[in-house]
């Protein structure tokens, strides 16, 4: 049993039939967005712990590097896999807003870990506990922006815009021919 099928089985037990929603295109997009987010969290957490806990860089430098590194696979996973966009990225409509959102998360997480590290040092936490607390606060800060980013990605950034000929192909044409047996005055 895969993780996805397990999630659907659990969702089917909910009173509002979340399983039906998860099986639809929006649910699949949300699922893929969630997986891309989990990958970004894992990459950034590993970077954060290595930079802060192992190398000994400050929390704000570690957070900055971790965010920048994790944003790269996160962008491509979201654009190509979650939203199914292919071809060249649009700098102003996709890349720039993505980095703005990534660094809004960076600003929130960096300020949060800066405060956390200061608190831990003021209270003489052991290095391992300081690193653990910094890592937890880092994830929590990004978690706050997670829902907002999904909405922005879904409604603004990775929207599939159809060309006019695509719209014309899906419209129903109304015939101006007269039905047999109908008499039109004139």
CSV table of C-alpha atoms in Angstrom, one decimal:
chain,number,residue,atom,x,y,z
A,1,UNK,CA,0.0,0.0,0.0
A,2,UNK,CA,1.4,3.4,-1.0
A,3,UNK,CA,1.3,6.5,1.1
A,4,UNK,CA,-1.2,8.1,-1.4
A,5,UNK,CA,-3.6,5.1,-1.2
A,6,UNK,CA,-3.4,5.1,2.6
A,7,UNK,CA,-4.3,8.8,2.6
A,8,UNK,CA,-7.3,8.2,0.3
A,9,UNK,CA,-8.5,5.4,2.5
A,10,UNK,CA,-8.3,7.6,5.6
A,11,UNK,CA,-10.0,10.5,3.8
A,12,UNK,CA,-12.8,8.2,2.7
A,13,UNK,CA,-13.7,7.7,6.3
A,14,UNK,CA,-14.2,11.4,6.9
A,15,UNK,CA,-17.9,12.6,7.0
A,16,UNK,CA,-17.5,15.1,4.2
A,17,UNK,CA,-16.0,12.6,1.7
A,18,UNK,CA,-12.6,14.2,1.4
A,19,UNK,CA,-11.5,11.2,-0.6
A,20,UNK,CA,-13.7,12.2,-3.5
A,21,UNK,CA,-12.1,15.7,-3.5
A,22,UNK,CA,-8.6,14.2,-3.2
A,23,UNK,CA,-9.2,12.1,-6.3
A,24,UNK,CA,-10.2,15.1,-8.4
A,25,UNK,CA,-7.7,17.3,-10.3
A,26,UNK,CA,-7.6,19.9,-7.4
A,27,UNK,CA,-6.9,17.2,-4.9
A,28,UNK,CA,-4.1,15.7,-7.0
A,29,UNK,CA,-2.6,19.2,-7.3
A,30,UNK,CA,-2.8,19.7,-3.6
A,31,UNK,CA,-1.3,16.3,-3.0
A,32,UNK,CA,1.6,17.0,-5.4
A,33,UNK,CA,2.1,20.5,-3.9
A,34,UNK,CA,2.3,18.9,-0.4
A,35,UNK,CA,4.9,16.3,-1.6
A,36,UNK,CA,6.9,19.1,-3.2
A,37,UNK,CA,6.7,21.1,0.1
A,38,UNK,CA,7.8,18.0,2.1
A,39,UNK,CA,10.8,17.6,-0.2
A,40,UNK,CA,11.7,21.3,0.3
A,41,UNK,CA,11.3,21.0,4.0
A,42,UNK,CA,13.6,17.9,4.1
A,43,UNK,CA,16.2,19.6,1.9
A,44,UNK,CA,16.1,22.9,3.9
A,45,UNK,CA,16.1,21.1,7.3
A,46,UNK,CA,19.2,19.1,6.3
A,47,UNK,CA,20.9,22.2,5.1
A,48,UNK,CA,19.9,24.1,8.2
A,49,UNK,CA,21.2,21.5,10.6
A,50,UNK,CA,24.4,21.0,8.7
A,51,UNK,CA,25.1,24.7,8.4
A,52,UNK,CA,24.0,25.7,11.9
A,53,UNK,CA,24.6,22.5,13.9
A,54,UNK,CA,27.7,20.9,12.2
A,55,UNK,CA,29.5,23.8,10.6
A,56,UNK,CA,28.5,26.3,13.3
A,57,UNK,CA,27.2,29.1,11.1
A,58,UNK,CA,24.8,31.5,12.7
A,59,UNK,CA,21.1,30.7,12.5
A,60,UNK,CA,20.2,33.5,10.1
A,61,UNK,CA,23.0,32.6,7.6
A,62,UNK,CA,22.0,28.9,7.9
A,63,UNK,CA,18.4,29.8,7.3
A,64,UNK,CA,19.2,31.9,4.3
A,65,UNK,CA,21.3,29.3,2.6
A,66,UNK,CA,18.8,26.5,3.4
A,67,UNK,CA,16.0,28.5,1.9
A,68,UNK,CA,17.8,29.4,-1.2
A,69,UNK,CA,19.0,25.8,-1.8
A,70,UNK,CA,15.5,24.2,-1.1
A,71,UNK,CA,13.7,26.8,-3.3
A,72,UNK,CA,15.3,25.4,-6.5
A,73,UNK,CA,13.9,21.9,-6.5
A,74,UNK,CA,10.7,23.2,-4.9
A,75,UNK,CA,10.1,25.6,-7.8
A,76,UNK,CA,10.6,22.9,-10.5
A,77,UNK,CA,8.5,20.3,-8.6
A,78,UNK,CA,5.6,22.7,-8.2
A,79,UNK,CA,5.7,24.1,-11.7
A,80,UNK,CA,6.2,20.9,-13.7
A,81,UNK,CA,4.8,18.1,-11.5
A,82,UNK,CA,2.1,19.7,-9.4
A,83,UNK,CA,0.7,22.2,-11.9
A,84,UNK,CA,1.9,20.4,-15.1
A,85,UNK,CA,3.5,23.5,-16.7
A,86,UNK,CA,6.2,22.9,-19.3
A,87,UNK,CA,8.3,25.0,-21.5
A,88,UNK,CA,10.2,28.1,-20.5
A,89,UNK,CA,9.4,29.8,-17.2
A,90,UNK,CA,8.0,33.3,-17.4
A,91,UNK,CA,10.3,35.5,-15.3
A,92,UNK,CA,7.7,38.1,-14.2
A,93,UNK,CA,4.7,35.8,-13.8
A,94,UNK,CA,6.3,32.7,-12.3
A,95,UNK,CA,10.0,33.0,-11.3
A,96,UNK,CA,9.9,36.4,-9.6
A,97,UNK,CA,6.7,35.8,-7.6
A,98,UNK,CA,8.0,32.3,-6.6
A,99,UNK,CA,11.3,33.8,-5.2
A,100,UNK,CA,9.3,36.6,-3.5
A,101,UNK,CA,7.2,34.0,-1.7
A,102,UNK,CA,10.3,31.9,-0.9
A,103,UNK,CA,12.0,34.9,0.6
A,104,UNK,CA,8.9,36.0,2.4
A,105,UNK,CA,9.2,32.6,4.1
A,106,UNK,CA,12.9,33.2,4.5
A,107,UNK,CA,12.4,36.5,6.2
A,108,UNK,CA,9.8,35.1,8.6
A,109,UNK,CA,11.8,31.9,9.3
A,110,UNK,CA,15.1,33.8,9.6
A,111,UNK,CA,13.7,36.3,12.1
A,112,UNK,CA,12.1,33.5,14.0
A,113,UNK,CA,15.3,31.4,14.2
A,114,UNK,CA,17.3,34.5,15.1
A,115,UNK,CA,15.0,35.1,18.1
A,116,UNK,CA,15.0,31.4,19.0
A,117,UNK,CA,18.8,31.2,18.9
A,118,UNK,CA,19.1,34.3,21.0
A,119,UNK,CA,16.6,32.9,23.5
A,120,UNK,CA,18.3,29.5,23.7
A,121,UNK,CA,21.7,31.1,24.2
A,122,UNK,CA,20.4,33.5,26.9
A,123,UNK,CA,19.0,30.5,28.7
A,124,UNK,CA,22.1,28.4,28.2
A,125,UNK,CA,20.5,25.6,26.2
A,126,UNK,CA,22.9,22.8,25.1
A,127,UNK,CA,24.0,23.1,21.5
A,128,UNK,CA,22.0,20.0,20.5
A,129,UNK,CA,18.8,21.5,22.0
A,130,UNK,CA,19.5,24.9,20.4
A,131,UNK,CA,19.9,23.3,17.0
A,132,UNK,CA,16.7,21.2,17.5
A,133,UNK,CA,14.7,24.3,18.6
A,134,UNK,CA,16.0,26.3,15.7
A,135,UNK,CA,15.0,23.5,13.3
A,136,UNK,CA,11.5,23.2,14.7
A,137,UNK,CA,10.9,27.0,14.6
A,138,UNK,CA,12.2,27.1,11.0
A,139,UNK,CA,9.6,24.6,9.9
A,140,UNK,CA,6.8,26.2,11.8
A,141,UNK,CA,7.5,29.6,10.2
A,142,UNK,CA,7.3,28.1,6.7
A,143,UNK,CA,4.2,26.2,7.7
A,144,UNK,CA,2.4,29.5,8.3
A,145,UNK,CA,2.9,30.5,4.7
A,146,UNK,CA,2.1,27.1,3.2
A,147,UNK,CA,-1.6,27.6,2.5
A,148,UNK,CA,-1.1,31.1,1.2
A,149,UNK,CA,1.5,29.9,-1.3
A,150,UNK,CA,-0.8,27.2,-2.6
A,151,UNK,CA,-3.5,29.8,-3.3
A,152,UNK,CA,-1.1,32.1,-5.0
A,153,UNK,CA,0.4,29.2,-7.1
A,154,UNK,CA,-3.0,27.9,-8.0
A,155,UNK,CA,-4.8,31.1,-8.8
A,156,UNK,CA,-2.0,33.4,-10.1
A,157,UNK,CA,1.3,31.9,-11.0
A,158,UNK,CA,0.8,28.5,-12.5
A,159,UNK,CA,-2.6,29.0,-14.1
A,160,UNK,CA,-3.0,27.4,-17.5
A,161,UNK,CA,-4.0,30.2,-19.9
A,162,UNK,CA,-5.7,28.9,-23.0
A,163,UNK,CA,-5.3,30.6,-26.3
A,164,UNK,CA,-8.4,31.9,-28.2
A,165,UNK,CA,-8.3,29.0,-30.6
A,166,UNK,CA,-8.6,26.6,-27.7
A,167,UNK,CA,-11.6,28.4,-26.5
A,168,UNK,CA,-13.2,28.4,-30.0
A,169,UNK,CA,-12.7,24.6,-30.1
A,170,UNK,CA,-14.7,24.1,-27.0
A,171,UNK,CA,-17.6,26.4,-27.8
A,172,UNK,CA,-20.9,25.2,-29.1
A,173,UNK,CA,-21.8,26.7,-32.4
A,174,UNK,CA,-25.4,27.7,-33.0
A,175,UNK,CA,-26.6,26.9,-36.5
A,176,UNK,CA,-28.5,29.5,-38.4
A,177,UNK,CA,-30.1,27.0,-40.7
A,178,UNK,CA,-33.9,26.6,-40.4
A,179,UNK,CA,-35.2,23.4,-39.1
A,180,UNK,CA,-37.2,21.3,-41.6
A,181,UNK,CA,-40.9,22.1,-41.6
A,182,UNK,CA,-40.6,25.5,-39.9
A,183,UNK,CA,-41.8,28.4,-41.8
A,184,UNK,CA,-40.1,31.7,-41.3
A,185,UNK,CA,-42.0,34.8,-42.4
A,186,UNK,CA,-40.3,37.0,-44.8
